[in-house]
Coordinates of C-alpha atoms in Angstrom, one line a residue:
X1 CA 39.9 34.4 101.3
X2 CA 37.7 33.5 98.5
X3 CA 35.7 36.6 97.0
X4 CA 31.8 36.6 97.5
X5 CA 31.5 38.6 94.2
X6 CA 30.7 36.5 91.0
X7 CA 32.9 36.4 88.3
X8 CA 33.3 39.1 85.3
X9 CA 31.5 38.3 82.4
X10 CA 34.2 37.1 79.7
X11 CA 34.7 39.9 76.6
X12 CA 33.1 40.0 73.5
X13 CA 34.8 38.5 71.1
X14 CA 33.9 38.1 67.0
X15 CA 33.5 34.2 67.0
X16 CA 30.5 35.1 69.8
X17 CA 28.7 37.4 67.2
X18 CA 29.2 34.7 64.8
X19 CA 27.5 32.4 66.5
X20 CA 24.8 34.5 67.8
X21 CA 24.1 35.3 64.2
X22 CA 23.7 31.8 63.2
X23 CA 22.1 30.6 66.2
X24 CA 19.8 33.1 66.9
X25 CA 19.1 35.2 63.8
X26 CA 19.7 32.6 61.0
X27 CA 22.7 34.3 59.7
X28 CA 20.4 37.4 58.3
X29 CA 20.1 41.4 60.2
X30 CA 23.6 42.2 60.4
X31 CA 27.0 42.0 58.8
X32 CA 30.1 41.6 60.9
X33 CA 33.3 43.4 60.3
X34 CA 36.2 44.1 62.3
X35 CA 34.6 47.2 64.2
X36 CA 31.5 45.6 65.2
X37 CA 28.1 44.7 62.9
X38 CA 26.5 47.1 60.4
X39 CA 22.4 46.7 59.9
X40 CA 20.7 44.8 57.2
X41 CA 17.7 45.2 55.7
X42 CA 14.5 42.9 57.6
X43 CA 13.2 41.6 53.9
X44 CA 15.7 42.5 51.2
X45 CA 18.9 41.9 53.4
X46 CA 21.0 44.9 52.0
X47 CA 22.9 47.1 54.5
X48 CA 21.3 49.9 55.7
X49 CA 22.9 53.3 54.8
X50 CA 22.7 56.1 57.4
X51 CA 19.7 58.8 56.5
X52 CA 17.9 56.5 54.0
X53 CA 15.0 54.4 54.2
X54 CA 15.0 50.9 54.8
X55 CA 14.4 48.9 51.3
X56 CA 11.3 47.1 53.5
X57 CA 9.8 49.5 54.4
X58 CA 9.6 50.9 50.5
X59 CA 7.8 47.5 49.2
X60 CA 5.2 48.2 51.5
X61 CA 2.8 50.1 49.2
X62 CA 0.8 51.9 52.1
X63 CA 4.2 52.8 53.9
X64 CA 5.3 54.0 50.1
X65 CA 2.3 55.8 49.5
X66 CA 2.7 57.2 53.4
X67 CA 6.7 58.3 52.5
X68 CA 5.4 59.7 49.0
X69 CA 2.6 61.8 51.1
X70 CA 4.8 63.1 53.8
X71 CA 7.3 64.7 51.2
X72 CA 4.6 66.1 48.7
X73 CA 3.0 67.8 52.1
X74 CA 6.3 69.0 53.1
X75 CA 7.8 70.4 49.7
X76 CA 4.3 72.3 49.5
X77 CA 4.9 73.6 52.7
X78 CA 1.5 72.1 53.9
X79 CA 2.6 70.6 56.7
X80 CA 4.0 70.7 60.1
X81 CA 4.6 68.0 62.7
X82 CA 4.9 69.3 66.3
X83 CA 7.1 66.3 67.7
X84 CA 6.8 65.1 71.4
X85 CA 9.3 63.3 73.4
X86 CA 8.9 61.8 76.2
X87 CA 9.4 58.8 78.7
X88 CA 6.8 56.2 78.7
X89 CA 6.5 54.1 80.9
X90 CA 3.7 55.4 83.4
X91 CA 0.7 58.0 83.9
X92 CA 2.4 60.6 84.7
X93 CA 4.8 60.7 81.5
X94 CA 1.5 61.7 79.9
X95 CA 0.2 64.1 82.2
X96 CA 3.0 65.7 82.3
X97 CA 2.7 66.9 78.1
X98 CA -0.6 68.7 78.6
X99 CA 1.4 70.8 81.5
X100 CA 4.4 71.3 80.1
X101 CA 3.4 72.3 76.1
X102 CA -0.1 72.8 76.4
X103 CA -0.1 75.4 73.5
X104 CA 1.5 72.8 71.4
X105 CA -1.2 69.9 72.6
X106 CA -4.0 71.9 72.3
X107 CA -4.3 73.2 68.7
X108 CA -3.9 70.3 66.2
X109 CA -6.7 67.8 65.5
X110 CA -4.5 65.0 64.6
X111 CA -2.3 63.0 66.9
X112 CA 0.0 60.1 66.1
X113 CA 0.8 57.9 68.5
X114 CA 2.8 54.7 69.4
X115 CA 0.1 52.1 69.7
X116 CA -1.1 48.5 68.0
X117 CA -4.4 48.5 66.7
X118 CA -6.0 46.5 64.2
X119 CA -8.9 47.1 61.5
X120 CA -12.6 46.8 61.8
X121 CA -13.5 43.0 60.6
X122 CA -13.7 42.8 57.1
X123 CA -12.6 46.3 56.5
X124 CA -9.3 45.9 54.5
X125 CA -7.8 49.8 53.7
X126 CA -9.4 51.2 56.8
X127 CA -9.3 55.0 58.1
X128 CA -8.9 55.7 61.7
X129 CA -12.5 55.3 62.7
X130 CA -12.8 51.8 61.7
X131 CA -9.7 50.5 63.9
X132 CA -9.4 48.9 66.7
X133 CA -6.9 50.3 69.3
X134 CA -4.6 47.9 71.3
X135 CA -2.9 49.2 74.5
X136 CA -1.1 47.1 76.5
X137 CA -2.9 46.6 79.6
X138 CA -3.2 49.4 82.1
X139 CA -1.1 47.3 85.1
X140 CA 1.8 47.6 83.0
X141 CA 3.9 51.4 83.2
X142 CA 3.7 51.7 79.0
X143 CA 0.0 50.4 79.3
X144 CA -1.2 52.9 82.6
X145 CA 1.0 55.7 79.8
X146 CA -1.4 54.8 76.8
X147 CA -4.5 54.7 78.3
X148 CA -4.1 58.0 79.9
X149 CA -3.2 59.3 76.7
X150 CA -5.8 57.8 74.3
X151 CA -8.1 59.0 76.8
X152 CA -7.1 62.6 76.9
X153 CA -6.6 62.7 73.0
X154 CA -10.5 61.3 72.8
X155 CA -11.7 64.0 75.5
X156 CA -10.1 66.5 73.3
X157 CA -11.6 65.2 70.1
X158 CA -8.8 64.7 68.1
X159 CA -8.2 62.0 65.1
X160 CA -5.7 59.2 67.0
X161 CA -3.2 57.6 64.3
X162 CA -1.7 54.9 65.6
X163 CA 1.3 54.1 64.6
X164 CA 2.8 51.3 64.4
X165 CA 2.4 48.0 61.8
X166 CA -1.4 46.6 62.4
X167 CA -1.4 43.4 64.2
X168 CA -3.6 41.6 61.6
X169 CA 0.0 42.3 59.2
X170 CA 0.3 39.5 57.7
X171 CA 3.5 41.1 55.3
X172 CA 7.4 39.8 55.6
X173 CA 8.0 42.9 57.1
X174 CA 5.4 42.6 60.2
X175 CA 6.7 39.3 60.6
X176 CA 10.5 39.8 60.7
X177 CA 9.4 42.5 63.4
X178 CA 7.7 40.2 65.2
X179 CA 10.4 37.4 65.2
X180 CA 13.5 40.0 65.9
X181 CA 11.3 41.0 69.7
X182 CA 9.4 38.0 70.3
X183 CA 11.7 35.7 68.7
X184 CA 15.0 37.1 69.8
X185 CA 15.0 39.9 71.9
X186 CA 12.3 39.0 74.5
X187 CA 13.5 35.0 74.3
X188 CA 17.1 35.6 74.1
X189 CA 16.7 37.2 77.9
X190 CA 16.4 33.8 79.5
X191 CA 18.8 31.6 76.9
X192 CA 20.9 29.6 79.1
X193 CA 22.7 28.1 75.9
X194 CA 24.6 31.6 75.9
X195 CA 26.9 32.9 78.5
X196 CA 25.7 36.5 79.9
X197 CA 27.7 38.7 77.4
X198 CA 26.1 36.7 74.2
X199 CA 22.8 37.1 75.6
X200 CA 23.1 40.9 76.2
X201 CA 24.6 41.2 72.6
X202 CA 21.7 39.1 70.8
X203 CA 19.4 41.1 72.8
X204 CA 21.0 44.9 72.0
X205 CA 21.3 43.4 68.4
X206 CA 18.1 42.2 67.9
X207 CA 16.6 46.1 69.6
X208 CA 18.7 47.8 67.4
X209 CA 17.2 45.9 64.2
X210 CA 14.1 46.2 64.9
X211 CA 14.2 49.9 66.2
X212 CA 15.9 50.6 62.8
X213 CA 13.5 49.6 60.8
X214 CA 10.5 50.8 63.0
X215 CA 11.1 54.5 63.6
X216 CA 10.9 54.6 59.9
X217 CA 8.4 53.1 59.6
X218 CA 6.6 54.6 62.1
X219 CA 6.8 58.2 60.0
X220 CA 5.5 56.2 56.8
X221 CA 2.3 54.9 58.7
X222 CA 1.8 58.4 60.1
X223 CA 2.1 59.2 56.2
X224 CA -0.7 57.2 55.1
X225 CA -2.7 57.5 57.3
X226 CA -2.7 61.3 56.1
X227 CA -2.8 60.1 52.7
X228 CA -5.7 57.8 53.7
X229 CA -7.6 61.0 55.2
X230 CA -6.9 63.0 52.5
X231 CA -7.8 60.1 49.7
X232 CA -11.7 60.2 51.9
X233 CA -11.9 64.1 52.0
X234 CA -11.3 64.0 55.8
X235 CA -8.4 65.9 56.2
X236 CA -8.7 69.6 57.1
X237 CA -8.5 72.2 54.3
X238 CA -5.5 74.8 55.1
X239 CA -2.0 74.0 56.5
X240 CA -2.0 71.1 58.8
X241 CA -0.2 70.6 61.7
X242 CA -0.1 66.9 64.0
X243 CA 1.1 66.1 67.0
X244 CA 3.1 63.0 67.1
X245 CA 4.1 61.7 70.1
X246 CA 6.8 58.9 70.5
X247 CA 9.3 57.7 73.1
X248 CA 12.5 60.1 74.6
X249 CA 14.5 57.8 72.5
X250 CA 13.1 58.7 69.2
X251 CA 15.0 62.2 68.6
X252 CA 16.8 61.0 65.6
X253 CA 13.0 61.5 63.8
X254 CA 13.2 65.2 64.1
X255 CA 16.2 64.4 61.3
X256 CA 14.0 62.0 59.2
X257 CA 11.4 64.0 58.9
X258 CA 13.7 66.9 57.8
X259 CA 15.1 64.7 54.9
X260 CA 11.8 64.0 53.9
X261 CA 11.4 67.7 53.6
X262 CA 8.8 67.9 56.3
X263 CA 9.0 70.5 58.5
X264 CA 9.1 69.3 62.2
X265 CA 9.4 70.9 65.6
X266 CA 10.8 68.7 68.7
X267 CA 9.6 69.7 72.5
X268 CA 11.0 67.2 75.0
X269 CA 8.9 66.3 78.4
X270 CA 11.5 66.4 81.1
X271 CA 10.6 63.8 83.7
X272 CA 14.1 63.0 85.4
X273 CA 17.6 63.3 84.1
X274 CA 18.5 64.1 81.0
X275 CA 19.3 61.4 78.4
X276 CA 21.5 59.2 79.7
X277 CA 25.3 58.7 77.7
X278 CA 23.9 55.1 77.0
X279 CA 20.9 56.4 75.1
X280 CA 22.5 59.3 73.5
X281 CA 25.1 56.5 72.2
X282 CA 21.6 54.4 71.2
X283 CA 20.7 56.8 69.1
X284 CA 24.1 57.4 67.3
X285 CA 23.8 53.8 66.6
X286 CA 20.3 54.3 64.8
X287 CA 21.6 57.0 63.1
X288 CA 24.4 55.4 61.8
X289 CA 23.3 51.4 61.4
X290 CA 26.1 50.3 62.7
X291 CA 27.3 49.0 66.5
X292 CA 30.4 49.1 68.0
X293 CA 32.2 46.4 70.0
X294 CA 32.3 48.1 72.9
X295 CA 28.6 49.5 72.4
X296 CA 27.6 45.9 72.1
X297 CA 29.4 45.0 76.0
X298 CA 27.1 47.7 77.1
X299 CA 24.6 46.6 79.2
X300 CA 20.8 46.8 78.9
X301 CA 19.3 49.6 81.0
X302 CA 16.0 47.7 81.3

């Protein structure tokens, strides 16, 4: 009897990340050694070393300046960031923050979120009320998730940071970014020049790069932006405390934030199940820059 169920998709082997890293990445992001790949650097190409800050992100002077800001806050004991995790992906992973921490919510004035924006035309070192926000649109889950949240956030009055890199960047960085999820990542999904197990290891590559460099990177904008404030006399006199408000999969932030000497607090939204063993295992491999073999046969969740 011939089986109805298609067949296994063949191991990863080392000459497949070889070519996958010349095919699809043009031999830069990652090193490959006999456990797996370690992370490089998106501009300079040096591996990336557990609990330090990508090189990139450093030669960007506003993400510098941001860095620089966050520890000179947090060695004066100046500031405190009230850290919330959560899913993202519909309305209801926002509503549910209010209800759940609404002490926490309520009292700072700043929030930083995970949103593009872009500057005012022809401003060219904005503050956060000459930007342009940029959620995804609302018939997406992430889109219905920001709107609901930008909204709340502006009925409460407080400051919105977003973020992430501003889509006018014109920098190496913002474009290495772009190329590793547009480029890779999203494109890689429908590559019929790889067999199943390449394309799931280009795309879990090319997420792990990027999300490497950019939950740095997203602490260095929150940074200037801060700095920005501060630099216009627009920052409230006294200890400051923000909210900043990223993905479930962003714990390993709590830690960054530490080693830049900021004190932090982490309140997680429980909406479902715990963190999954997958994304536990994600985040080792964020914490660590490095992926295993077997990590890299692991299949997308999404």
């Amino acid at each position: 009897m011939v089986s109805s169920e298609p067949p296994a998709a063949p191991a990863l082997q080392h000459k497949d990340l070889y070519e996958i890293r010349a095919a699809l990445f043009g031999g830069q992001y990652f090193d490959i050694d006999s456990g797996g790949i370690r992370t490089r650097d998106v501009v300079t190409g040096e591996t990336l070393r557990p609990d330090e800050i990508p090189p990139a992100l450093l030669l960007d002077p506003a993400l510098r300046a941001g860095f620089d800001y966050l520890r000179t806050l947090g060695k004066q004991k100046d500031l405190t960031v009230e850290l919330l995790l959560a899913p993202h992906g519909k309305a209801r992973d926002f509503t549910l923050m209010p209800e759940i921490h609404p002490d926490t919510m309520a009292g700072p004035p700043l929030a930083g979120i995970e949103v593009d924006w872009a500057p005012h035309d022809g401003v060219t070192s904005p503050l956060p009320d000459q930007i342009e926000l940029r959620p995804v649109p609302r018939t997406t889950g992430r889109g219905a998730f920001q709107h609901e949240q930008i909204s709340w956030l502006r009925t409460q009055s407080k400051t919105i940071l977003p973020c992430e890199l501003a889509d006018t960047d014109p920098s190496p960085l913002a474009q290495s970014l772009h190329h590793l999820w547009y480029g890779i990542y999203e494109k890689a999904a429908t590559d019929q020049t790889m067999n199943p197990t390449q394309r799931n290891a280009a795309r879990l590559i090319a997420q792990h790069v990027y999300q490497a460099t950019r939950q740095w990177a997203i602490l260095g904008q929150l940074g200037h932006w801060l700095h920005r404030l501060d630099t216009a006399h627009q920052l409230p006199t006294g200890h400051l405390t923000t909210l900043l408000m990223l993905g479930s999969w962003h714990h390993n932030s709590l830690h960054r934030l530490n080693l830049l000497d900021v004190p932090a607090n982490a309140h997680t939204i429980p909406n479902g199940p715990e963190i999954s063993p997958y994304g536990k295992a994600w985040m080792h491999t964020l914490r660590t820059m490095r992926m295993s073999m077997d990590f890299l046969q692991s299949p997308l969740p999404y």
